[in-house]
Amino acid sequence: TEEPVAKKLRSDADVNGEAKPEVTTAEAEPEVPAEARPDVTAEVRLEVTAEVRLEVTAEVRPEVPVEGRPEVPAEAKPEVTAEARPEVPAEPGVKPQSKQEEDFLSSKPEVKADVKPDATAVTVAKNADADADVDNEDADEESDEDPLAHRPFAEADVGIETYLGSHPGFAGALKTNWEDFHVHEVDSAGCLARLTNQEIPKEVKNAEDVLTSEQKQQLLKLSLDNCAKLLNDEVVIECGEDKEWRTKLHKCIKAQFPALCSNTAERNGVKVILVKQKRGSEQERREWPKDRGAYCHFVMHLHGKGTLNAIDNIARGMRMKPSHFAYCGTKDKRAVTSQWVSVHKVEAARIKSVANRISGVSVGNFCYKQNPLRLGDHLGNEFSLIIRDVQASSEDIASSVASLKSAGFVNYFGLQRFGQSGNGGTFEVGRALLRCQWSLAIDRILEPCGADNPTARRWKLAYKKDGDAASCAAKMRTGLERSLLLGIARNGGQANLSALQALPRNMLQLFGHSYQSLLWNRLATARLKLYGPKPALGDLVQLPDGSIREIGGDQPGCPADPDSCELASVVLPLPGFDVRLPGNAIADALRDMLAEDGLTLADLRHRVKDLSLPGSYRPLIVRPQGVSYSLLRYTDPRLPLLLSDRDLLNKPDQQQHQLIASSSEETGDLKSAILLRMRLPKSAYATMAVRELSRGQISVLSCR
């Protein structure tokens, strides 16, 4: 029996009068067994290939009106197979869509996740920073196989199926340790964010220095002493009757000791200047230097810590809101990352003193600028990845890297985009939110799962058992679940929209974006299976000026035929109410996918504004820039093969081959590894590039 998509391929070929190339689909690859690792410290660096540097292009997503879309014949529709989905309950006021929903509303059985409990490896946003430990306190009440065990999604569950190249690929392991995954942000000028110094910028002092050494010592002691009793202490400086001299003294104190305030007074008939510590409110109100930019920019270097968690910790230490900090994008927790951050009118010294007390956080390269950072301001990221346990010949590795450089990879959203919520993905929460199924969305978020840390899991189970939201929230210190439980408690125990709105706005939006990403992945697979790895009539392409046009369309500037375009210029819509759809069978494929979930394109303009999805455009494929690789040997899998910015800062003269040295000449003890470097545009996933490189044979592990 022929596969439905294969039938459509032939059908479409008949319609257009030409054969369509096939795209190789992902096959189930056998698991690479873990090998015994000798406990010997030894690594030797071998040959290094030349690095090829190419230009990084920024992704532009203009808005295009939905009009001028040609009709597509029904027979050209690709058949997209839907996964079996159990019916889900509607909220009060929402009409049940089936007999099963009516039964559900009357009997209220336990809701089960749409996706098998093989669930996902990574949690989303703030959940991504929780420990992946499984709570074993209730082990005696559980079966031998824990139904909440923390196992990853299969790629096919989130639409990841096809490859572009025909190279052999090779086996290996990525993220054996999180020190094997380094990310440096590439700013709008093409420069890397690197932590190279931790010095505080020197202030330009316009005021004349008229203080004596003794007076400076007294003022310095006063400004640095934080004891509350010293708020009443003061330094007295005799200044006489010369007003000009007094003015110089005031300006000098203000410039050199911003934490102090000075006033002219009279003591025993003599004019003096009294200098005291400013109170907290006075320090906040103090004048920001006019010659200094309003925003402090700095490099934030993280070891095994996610962006959101690090910003939250810094903000809490400074008694500020996390929203006061701006950054171009979030980085993964299970990595070593460097990125730029900006904050409005905060001293570099204050940021440094707080951040230095936070585990896994280092800050530096401070400067002051007039404008803040904004999401998406960067060009992309440079990745330095260690792939261990490589099992391949040097020829297979070389041909695989060459294919990645030339053909690129399908620009799928990686598995980490579909974080875990309950026993399913966060896209299930997003789908429930779009359908206004508030209680179902809350059930999905509060469903215990293997990715929970022990505390979160314990109180999720308690809430599921007795429904006491206030009591369970009181036992949890922080986190998404605590915020939601507090929202339920404040709404009289009702799991409704008001309870959900206790969550941060960006978190609610992330659930919708997860569902949107699932649709895009499935759409990309359908597009490549139907038309192959080349432009097709009706595809949308992004022109050099950033505008979106349809191949063969009737708008000005539309390419006349597919042969005049490159596959790298083809874009697919991230589904939304304000995007243009392709003028071929892919538009109908998207409508069918939404219909399977009980939704239409119009539903993406949600009555709750924060849940609306306007949509945008995403390139179908990505070609990495600056791709290079090195062959390495090692013996101890626990030792790092890459130096971080912090390592280089603390040991500037220490070279990698000195820090990582071999202590064994027994080649039988050595294992092979690859150091892969590449630059990707923003929102592209390095794990998807590695998937293409290896043809799915490299396993992405949960980092130790």
XYZ file of C-alpha atoms in Angstrom:
704
model
C 0.000 0.000 0.000
C 1.353 3.393 -0.965
C 1.829 6.099 1.634
C -0.706 8.965 1.330
C 2.049 11.551 0.784
C 3.627 9.407 -1.943
C 0.253 9.308 -3.719
C 0.039 13.070 -3.519
C 3.570 13.430 -4.847
C 2.600 11.522 -7.963
C -0.736 13.308 -8.199
C 0.958 16.693 -7.983
C 3.568 15.631 -10.532
C 0.760 14.674 -12.937
C -0.919 18.049 -12.456
C 2.237 20.049 -13.103
C 3.560 17.774 -15.811
C 6.897 17.083 -14.164
C 8.388 14.673 -11.692
C 9.128 15.951 -8.220
C 12.383 15.016 -6.492
C 12.072 12.962 -3.363
C 13.313 14.099 0.002
C 14.819 11.519 2.283
C 12.779 11.145 5.453
C 14.059 10.384 8.892
C 14.372 6.741 9.754
C 14.464 5.190 13.155
C 18.104 5.026 14.085
C 19.379 2.463 16.551
C 20.487 3.845 19.888
C 24.225 4.185 20.247
C 25.102 2.178 23.339
C 27.086 3.943 26.031
C 30.615 2.623 26.121
C 32.684 1.956 29.181
C 34.703 5.073 29.847
C 38.160 4.517 31.359
C 38.901 6.725 34.322
C 42.093 8.135 32.856
C 42.701 11.814 32.283
C 43.997 12.235 28.773
C 43.125 14.367 25.812
C 45.234 15.185 22.773
C 44.337 17.722 20.159
C 44.799 16.612 16.558
C 44.455 18.251 13.168
C 42.426 21.406 12.658
C 40.752 22.254 9.383
C 40.702 25.728 7.964
C 37.790 27.871 9.053
C 35.552 29.332 6.404
C 33.979 32.688 7.302
C 30.881 33.778 5.492
C 28.522 36.673 5.905
C 25.718 36.370 8.463
C 22.417 37.716 7.253
C 19.741 39.090 9.532
C 16.267 37.632 9.399
C 13.593 40.128 8.445
C 9.926 39.428 8.980
C 7.748 42.033 7.341
C 4.000 41.999 7.626
C 2.196 41.268 4.385
C -1.564 41.644 3.824
C -3.544 38.490 3.191
C -4.764 39.065 -0.324
C -4.140 38.046 -3.881
C -3.953 34.372 -2.976
C -4.812 32.212 -5.997
C -7.188 29.287 -5.683
C -5.501 25.905 -5.399
C -7.244 22.891 -6.961
C -8.505 20.408 -4.409
C -6.623 17.533 -5.985
C -3.305 19.260 -5.310
C -3.818 19.167 -1.562
C -1.181 17.132 0.289
C -2.607 14.622 2.664
C -1.254 15.361 6.120
C -1.823 12.579 8.585
C -3.105 13.697 11.970
C -2.115 12.044 15.193
C -4.960 10.585 17.189
C -6.241 13.137 19.666
C -8.694 12.477 22.495
C -11.585 14.863 22.771
C -11.141 17.645 25.283
C -13.685 19.527 27.421
C -15.022 22.933 26.561
C -15.241 25.690 29.130
C -18.606 26.988 30.370
C -20.099 29.024 27.564
C -18.234 27.049 24.884
C -20.431 24.628 22.973
C -19.270 20.975 23.167
C -17.975 19.873 19.794
C -18.778 16.168 20.087
C -20.706 13.531 22.034
C -17.442 12.640 23.817
C -17.115 16.202 25.068
C -20.656 16.099 26.447
C -19.840 12.842 28.247
C -16.659 14.389 29.580
C -18.482 17.418 30.975
C -20.956 15.215 32.823
C -18.555 12.556 34.142
C -15.324 14.638 34.469
C -12.835 11.785 33.954
C -9.123 12.373 34.323
C -7.718 14.170 31.276
C -4.834 12.377 29.563
C -2.168 14.031 27.472
C -2.389 13.869 23.688
C 1.254 12.854 23.446
C 2.669 9.622 24.799
C 4.321 9.911 28.174
C 7.710 9.507 26.511
C 7.594 13.195 27.179
C 10.023 15.972 26.577
C 13.559 16.586 27.621
C 13.415 20.257 28.365
C 11.014 22.616 30.122
C 10.064 26.038 28.789
C 11.259 29.477 29.969
C 11.300 29.574 33.789
C 10.428 25.866 33.990
C 13.575 25.222 31.949
C 15.686 26.155 34.949
C 14.209 23.573 37.319
C 16.189 20.467 38.235
C 15.296 17.376 36.220
C 15.597 15.177 39.309
C 12.758 12.747 39.932
C 11.235 12.776 43.404
C 11.577 9.293 44.891
C 9.767 9.933 48.174
C 6.612 8.220 46.945
C 8.432 5.345 45.243
C 6.589 2.756 47.328
C 3.305 3.965 45.836
C 4.564 3.774 42.251
C 5.131 0.907 39.846
C 8.593 -0.212 38.789
C 8.294 1.969 35.703
C 7.459 5.483 36.842
C 4.742 6.909 34.555
C 6.271 10.347 35.139
C 9.741 9.233 34.067
C 11.589 12.001 32.258
C 12.082 10.856 28.659
C 12.403 12.951 25.493
C 9.894 13.490 22.719
C 10.382 11.592 19.505
C 11.231 14.061 16.737
C 8.262 12.906 14.663
C 5.920 13.909 17.514
C 6.716 17.554 16.767
C 6.905 17.321 12.969
C 10.677 16.801 12.557
C 11.109 14.198 9.799
C 13.108 15.211 6.714
C 16.758 15.815 5.742
C 18.240 17.848 2.895
C 21.551 16.108 2.138
C 22.391 12.580 1.012
C 25.680 12.333 2.956
C 26.278 9.269 5.173
C 26.279 11.045 8.555
C 27.928 9.556 11.635
C 27.202 8.551 15.218
C 28.172 10.480 18.345
C 26.846 12.239 21.440
C 26.109 15.946 22.003
C 25.737 17.631 25.409
C 27.381 14.806 27.317
C 28.367 17.710 29.584
C 26.908 21.197 29.339
C 30.503 22.499 29.069
C 30.471 20.919 25.584
C 27.937 23.483 24.302
C 29.170 27.098 24.049
C 27.098 29.977 22.649
C 28.260 33.539 21.910
C 25.736 36.116 20.788
C 26.522 37.954 17.530
C 25.480 41.616 17.776
C 24.069 43.806 15.002
C 27.616 44.783 13.960
C 28.671 41.129 13.624
C 30.812 41.120 16.807
C 30.761 38.342 19.398
C 29.660 38.946 22.973
C 32.703 37.830 24.990
C 33.598 38.367 28.634
C 37.117 39.828 28.408
C 37.273 42.184 31.419
C 35.373 43.035 34.592
C 36.577 46.599 35.087
C 34.215 49.405 36.061
C 34.270 52.275 33.511
C 36.146 55.303 34.791
C 34.010 58.406 35.113
C 34.955 61.603 33.339
C 35.374 64.089 36.163
C 34.573 67.613 35.057
C 34.760 68.960 38.616
C 38.109 70.336 39.796
C 39.755 68.105 42.417
C 40.071 70.410 45.450
C 39.952 67.832 48.262
C 42.973 66.994 50.395
C 44.114 63.392 50.793
C 42.879 63.339 54.394
C 39.443 64.632 53.381
C 39.205 62.020 50.611
C 39.988 59.236 53.095
C 37.288 60.471 55.472
C 34.698 60.745 52.701
C 35.635 57.353 51.247
C 35.147 55.685 54.649
C 31.801 57.412 55.056
C 30.577 56.455 51.571
C 31.558 52.784 51.904
C 30.160 52.150 55.387
C 26.657 50.734 55.031
C 25.791 50.575 58.743
C 22.462 52.243 59.475
C 23.864 54.120 62.475
C 26.266 55.942 60.209
C 23.391 57.665 58.448
C 23.696 60.227 61.241
C 27.507 60.452 60.953
C 29.059 63.317 59.051
C 32.325 64.751 57.847
C 32.899 68.459 58.497
C 34.986 70.436 55.994
C 35.909 74.027 56.801
C 35.439 76.227 53.756
C 35.482 79.844 54.947
C 33.560 82.698 53.375
C 34.712 82.186 49.788
C 31.528 81.153 47.929
C 33.405 80.136 44.778
C 35.583 77.785 46.831
C 32.501 76.264 48.500
C 30.933 75.668 45.084
C 34.057 73.821 43.890
C 33.993 71.651 47.022
C 30.321 70.739 46.516
C 30.924 69.812 42.856
C 33.992 67.759 43.692
C 32.159 65.783 46.412
C 29.204 65.174 44.098
C 31.447 63.908 41.272
C 33.738 61.686 43.339
C 31.312 60.444 46.020
C 27.829 60.035 44.492
C 26.543 58.179 47.591
C 27.137 61.293 49.754
C 25.317 64.616 49.975
C 26.841 67.949 51.049
C 25.293 71.086 52.530
C 26.687 74.410 53.691
C 26.167 75.199 57.386
C 27.589 77.428 60.085
C 29.428 76.080 63.123
C 30.684 78.445 65.844
C 30.385 81.346 63.428
C 32.421 79.614 60.714
C 31.089 78.409 57.341
C 31.510 74.639 56.924
C 30.356 71.930 54.556
C 28.590 68.985 56.212
C 28.844 65.703 54.291
C 26.519 62.768 55.111
C 25.394 59.528 53.525
C 22.339 59.800 51.308
C 19.333 57.829 52.404
C 18.100 55.108 50.030
C 15.416 57.250 48.415
C 17.879 60.111 47.939
C 20.372 57.808 46.237
C 17.706 56.572 43.821
C 16.773 60.167 42.962
C 20.303 61.423 42.539
C 21.140 63.062 39.266
C 22.455 60.760 36.531
C 25.592 62.265 34.924
C 24.626 64.174 31.792
C 27.660 62.996 29.846
C 26.871 59.314 30.468
C 24.535 57.135 28.396
C 21.236 56.325 30.107
C 21.674 52.542 29.778
C 24.364 50.353 31.273
C 25.258 47.557 28.821
C 27.217 44.506 29.965
C 28.143 40.979 28.906
C 26.437 38.296 30.988
C 28.393 35.009 30.959
C 26.450 32.000 32.269
C 27.537 28.498 33.261
C 24.642 26.042 33.364
C 22.067 28.779 33.952
C 19.287 30.055 31.685
C 18.885 33.718 30.740
C 15.535 34.208 32.473
C 16.695 32.584 35.702
C 19.904 34.649 35.781
C 18.064 37.938 35.129
C 15.520 37.049 37.810
C 18.315 36.428 40.340
C 20.149 39.663 39.499
C 16.927 41.700 39.633
C 15.968 40.195 42.994
C 19.404 41.022 44.413
C 19.016 44.626 43.244
C 15.372 44.872 44.376
C 14.250 45.574 40.830
C 11.791 43.963 38.445
C 13.218 41.559 35.835
C 11.371 43.577 33.182
C 13.820 46.461 33.770
C 16.536 44.375 32.070
C 16.634 44.050 28.277
C 18.341 41.438 26.088
C 18.224 40.274 22.476
C 17.209 36.674 23.124
C 17.166 33.885 25.696
C 19.878 31.231 25.896
C 19.630 27.600 26.968
C 20.367 26.560 30.547
C 22.362 23.491 29.549
C 25.235 25.414 28.001
C 27.976 27.990 28.539
C 26.629 31.244 27.084
C 27.639 34.892 26.638
C 25.186 37.643 25.700
C 24.616 41.388 26.030
C 22.174 42.808 28.607
C 21.124 46.424 29.243
C 19.429 48.178 32.180
C 18.272 51.768 32.659
C 20.334 54.080 34.894
C 22.004 51.490 37.109
C 25.679 51.794 38.062
C 28.042 49.148 36.689
C 29.562 48.699 40.156
C 26.159 47.856 41.613
C 25.459 45.246 38.928
C 28.872 43.662 39.429
C 28.583 43.473 43.230
C 25.218 41.667 43.001
C 26.035 39.347 40.071
C 29.330 38.205 41.614
C 27.371 36.602 44.457
C 25.224 34.466 42.115
C 26.426 30.977 41.245
C 27.042 30.434 37.529
C 26.896 34.156 36.657
C 29.782 36.444 35.633
C 29.397 39.976 34.265
C 31.781 42.446 32.658
C 32.639 44.567 29.601
C 30.543 47.399 31.054
C 29.742 50.484 29.003
C 27.068 53.178 28.935
C 24.925 53.838 25.853
C 21.955 56.023 25.006
C 19.656 53.205 23.855
C 18.586 49.861 25.345
C 18.772 46.445 23.719
C 15.616 45.013 22.200
C 14.494 41.458 21.446
C 15.849 40.398 18.070
C 18.463 43.175 17.840
C 21.230 40.605 17.289
C 22.195 38.868 14.045
C 22.396 35.413 15.569
C 24.740 33.218 17.594
C 28.090 31.510 17.171
C 28.149 27.920 18.439
C 31.177 25.912 19.555
C 30.094 22.311 20.095
C 31.928 19.196 21.257
C 30.523 15.994 19.750
C 31.915 13.034 21.711
C 32.089 9.288 21.072
C 32.342 9.912 17.328
C 32.211 6.698 15.317
C 33.111 7.495 11.724
C 35.958 7.686 9.267
C 37.566 11.050 8.558
C 36.140 10.835 5.015
C 32.552 10.450 6.261
C 33.018 13.354 8.667
C 34.449 15.579 5.918
C 31.650 14.775 3.447
C 28.981 15.347 6.108
C 30.427 18.757 7.039
C 30.695 19.693 3.349
C 27.028 18.806 2.828
C 25.979 20.899 5.834
C 27.910 23.875 4.437
C 26.473 23.645 0.929
C 22.929 22.313 1.378
C 22.181 23.558 4.886
C 19.465 22.030 7.069
C 15.696 22.185 7.487
C 15.014 25.122 9.808
C 12.919 23.097 12.252
C 12.182 24.351 15.744
C 14.229 22.095 18.037
C 12.828 19.835 20.733
C 13.636 22.413 23.418
C 10.971 24.674 21.886
C 8.322 22.179 22.967
C 9.059 22.111 26.674
C 7.334 19.803 29.069
C 4.032 20.586 30.739
C 2.453 17.654 32.516
C 2.924 14.498 30.462
C 2.744 16.411 27.193
C 4.321 19.397 25.508
C 3.692 23.063 26.131
C 2.071 23.171 22.690
C -0.870 21.308 24.239
C -1.316 24.161 26.707
C -1.156 26.615 23.800
C -3.788 24.685 21.852
C -6.112 24.642 24.884
C -5.639 28.394 25.390
C -6.520 29.124 21.754
C -9.692 27.045 22.195
C -10.580 28.963 25.400
C -10.355 25.737 27.411
C -8.976 27.397 30.531
C -9.363 24.535 32.999
C -7.754 22.080 30.572
C -4.793 24.439 30.105
C -4.396 24.713 33.888
C -4.617 20.920 34.262
C -1.850 20.523 31.676
C 0.429 23.003 33.478
C -0.157 21.505 36.939
C 0.043 17.855 35.849
C 3.089 16.309 37.619
C 5.861 15.172 35.289
C 9.377 13.783 35.377
C 10.942 17.162 34.553
C 9.712 18.640 37.850
C 12.085 19.188 40.716
C 11.095 17.226 43.850
C 9.373 20.162 45.573
C 7.264 21.145 42.569
C 6.274 17.555 41.929
C 5.274 16.940 45.556
C 2.905 19.920 45.707
C 1.512 19.347 42.234
C 0.511 15.867 43.382
C -0.966 17.341 46.572
C -3.048 19.843 44.575
C -4.243 17.107 42.233
C -5.357 15.085 45.261
C -7.109 17.694 47.447
C -7.422 20.832 45.275
C -6.157 23.190 48.011
C -4.355 25.742 45.819
C -3.538 28.208 48.613
C -1.934 25.573 50.849
C 0.168 24.106 48.037
C 1.309 27.541 46.823
C 2.419 28.463 50.349
C 4.821 25.491 50.360
C 6.477 26.496 47.049
C 9.024 29.315 47.029
C 9.000 30.388 43.388
C 8.076 29.187 39.946
C 5.384 29.130 37.306
C 3.255 26.628 39.221
C 3.273 28.721 42.402
C 2.072 31.796 40.490
C -0.729 29.776 38.922
C -1.792 28.205 42.237
C -1.909 31.666 43.834
C -4.078 32.836 40.929
C -6.472 29.930 41.499
C -6.602 30.659 45.244
C -7.350 34.355 44.645
C -10.229 33.360 42.361
C -12.000 31.237 44.927
C -10.436 27.995 43.745
C -11.751 28.438 40.193
C -9.450 27.248 37.389
C -10.429 29.964 34.922
C -8.980 32.729 32.749
C -8.528 35.051 35.731
C -6.358 32.402 37.400
C -4.256 32.006 34.241
C -3.691 35.750 34.065
C -1.687 35.473 37.292
C 1.080 34.083 35.064
C 3.558 36.509 33.471
C 2.329 37.800 30.120
C 5.373 36.491 28.254
C 4.809 33.018 29.715
C 1.231 32.853 28.429
C 2.504 33.912 25.018
C 5.206 31.217 25.027
C 2.532 28.516 25.230
C 0.883 29.878 22.082
C 4.247 30.184 20.333
C 4.964 26.526 21.133
C 1.763 25.452 19.355
C 2.567 27.812 16.471
C 6.021 26.183 16.168
C 4.484 22.699 16.051
C 2.316 23.766 13.117
C 5.341 25.253 11.321
C 7.390 22.055 11.717
C 4.573 19.927 10.334
C 4.090 22.403 7.490
C 7.825 22.307 6.598
C 7.758 18.508 6.437
C 4.646 18.534 4.237
C 6.232 21.146 1.927
C 9.452 19.170 1.393
C 7.656 15.853 0.916
C 5.294 17.379 -1.625
C 7.616 19.565 -3.722
C 11.134 18.415 -2.808
C 14.217 20.514 -1.963
C 13.734 23.157 -4.659
C 11.467 26.212 -5.111
C 7.956 25.487 -6.396
C 5.195 27.530 -8.012
C 3.178 29.304 -5.322
C 5.972 29.281 -2.721
C 6.570 32.475 -0.773
C 10.075 33.944 -1.061
C 11.815 36.740 0.805
C 13.410 39.279 -1.531
C 16.661 41.129 -0.687
C 14.647 44.174 0.444
C 12.830 42.003 3.010
C 9.482 41.929 1.203
C 7.540 38.680 0.774
C 6.395 37.678 -2.716
C 4.799 34.610 -4.277
C 6.526 32.701 -7.068
C 4.302 33.151 -10.115
C 2.104 35.666 -8.304
C 0.529 38.717 -9.915
C 1.966 41.333 -7.540
C 4.748 43.648 -8.740
C 8.154 42.117 -8.071
C 6.952 38.513 -7.902
C 9.441 36.015 -9.411
C 8.015 34.617 -12.626
C 9.108 31.011 -12.189
C 10.741 28.738 -9.579
C 13.995 28.415 -11.536
C 14.775 32.071 -10.855
C 14.770 31.507 -7.067
C 16.915 29.678 -4.521
C 15.579 27.318 -1.881
C 17.283 29.467 0.777
C 14.914 32.341 -0.093
C 11.740 30.260 0.400
C 9.831 31.083 3.595
C 6.869 29.447 5.290
C 4.399 31.408 7.399
C 4.437 31.030 11.153
C 0.659 30.606 11.347
C -1.230 33.718 12.390
C -4.122 35.991 11.481
C -1.912 38.550 9.701
C 0.277 36.519 7.338
C 0.039 35.649 3.689
C -0.264 31.948 2.854
C 1.534 30.221 -0.042
C -0.360 30.028 -3.320
C -0.101 26.256 -3.545
C -1.333 23.166 -1.704
C 0.562 24.118 1.479
C -2.102 26.726 2.328
C -4.768 24.029 2.397
C -2.467 21.749 4.389
C -2.285 24.426 7.109
C -6.061 24.845 7.186
C -6.438 21.073 7.529
C -3.959 20.957 10.429
C -5.877 23.679 12.263
C -9.198 21.957 11.553
C -7.889 18.747 13.137
C -7.414 20.764 16.332
C -10.834 22.409 16.095
C -9.373 25.771 15.032
C -9.368 28.120 12.051
C -7.022 30.911 11.000
C -9.579 33.389 12.341
C -9.280 31.812 15.814
C -5.649 32.941 15.955
C -6.968 36.494 16.436
C -7.951 35.686 20.007
C -10.460 37.579 22.123
C -7.749 37.678 24.814
C -5.206 40.015 23.234
C -2.148 38.408 24.874
C -3.087 35.064 23.301
C -3.431 36.369 19.731
C -0.944 35.126 17.132
C -0.384 37.637 14.307
C 2.213 35.343 12.728
C 5.408 36.008 10.777
C 7.697 34.234 8.286
C 10.506 31.723 8.793
C 13.052 30.499 6.202
C 12.447 26.899 5.160
C 16.168 26.074 5.309
C 19.299 27.604 6.854
C 22.867 27.453 5.561
C 25.311 27.860 8.483
C 28.069 30.450 8.143
C 31.705 30.162 9.232
C 31.601 26.366 9.501
C 34.820 24.702 10.686
C 35.703 21.565 12.600
C 38.627 19.999 14.460
C 39.309 16.359 15.300
C 40.098 15.739 18.986
C 41.067 12.763 21.141
C 40.208 12.332 24.806
C 40.097 9.687 27.517
C 38.119 11.185 30.406
C 34.569 12.168 29.364
C 34.199 14.333 32.472
C 36.915 16.811 31.527
C 36.099 19.836 29.324
C 37.532 20.102 25.830
C 36.713 23.822 25.516
C 37.752 26.836 27.586
C 35.017 29.280 28.559
C 35.319 33.078 28.625
C 35.677 32.859 32.394
C 38.495 30.313 32.091
C 40.353 32.535 29.630
C 39.786 35.606 31.817
C 41.151 33.897 34.918
C 43.999 32.181 33.047
C 44.791 34.461 30.090
C 48.085 32.744 29.322
C 46.707 29.226 29.615
C 46.241 27.656 26.219
C 43.738 24.883 25.600
C 46.379 22.263 24.844
C 48.078 23.120 28.181
C 44.883 22.928 30.233
C 43.685 19.801 28.460
C 46.744 17.572 28.258
C 47.116 13.883 27.632
C 48.587 11.671 30.331
C 48.363 8.454 28.342
C 50.143 7.224 25.249
C 47.894 4.203 24.956
C 45.867 4.897 21.841
C 43.442 2.175 22.875
C 42.305 4.446 25.725
C 41.507 7.325 23.403
C 38.084 8.243 22.102
C 37.295 10.535 19.179
C 35.518 13.887 19.354
C 34.786 16.779 17.008
C 34.897 20.480 17.817
C 32.326 22.043 15.465
C 32.013 25.826 15.073
C 29.331 27.671 13.096
C 27.233 30.824 13.053
C 23.458 30.620 12.766
C 20.869 33.386 12.339
C 18.603 34.180 15.277
C 15.929 31.610 16.094
C 17.815 28.801 14.260
C 18.604 25.717 16.358
C 22.119 24.264 16.506
C 20.673 20.869 17.471
C 18.845 20.787 14.126
C 22.106 21.542 12.290
C 23.775 18.658 14.158
C 20.802 16.428 13.305
C 21.359 17.118 9.579
C 25.132 16.681 9.922
C 24.757 13.232 11.463
C 21.483 12.251 9.768
C 19.979 11.726 13.189
C 22.734 9.433 14.473
C 24.027 11.880 17.113
C 22.117 11.618 20.364
C 21.450 14.829 22.308
C 21.824 13.874 25.951
C 20.561 15.416 29.171
C 23.671 17.147 30.477
C 25.321 15.947 33.634
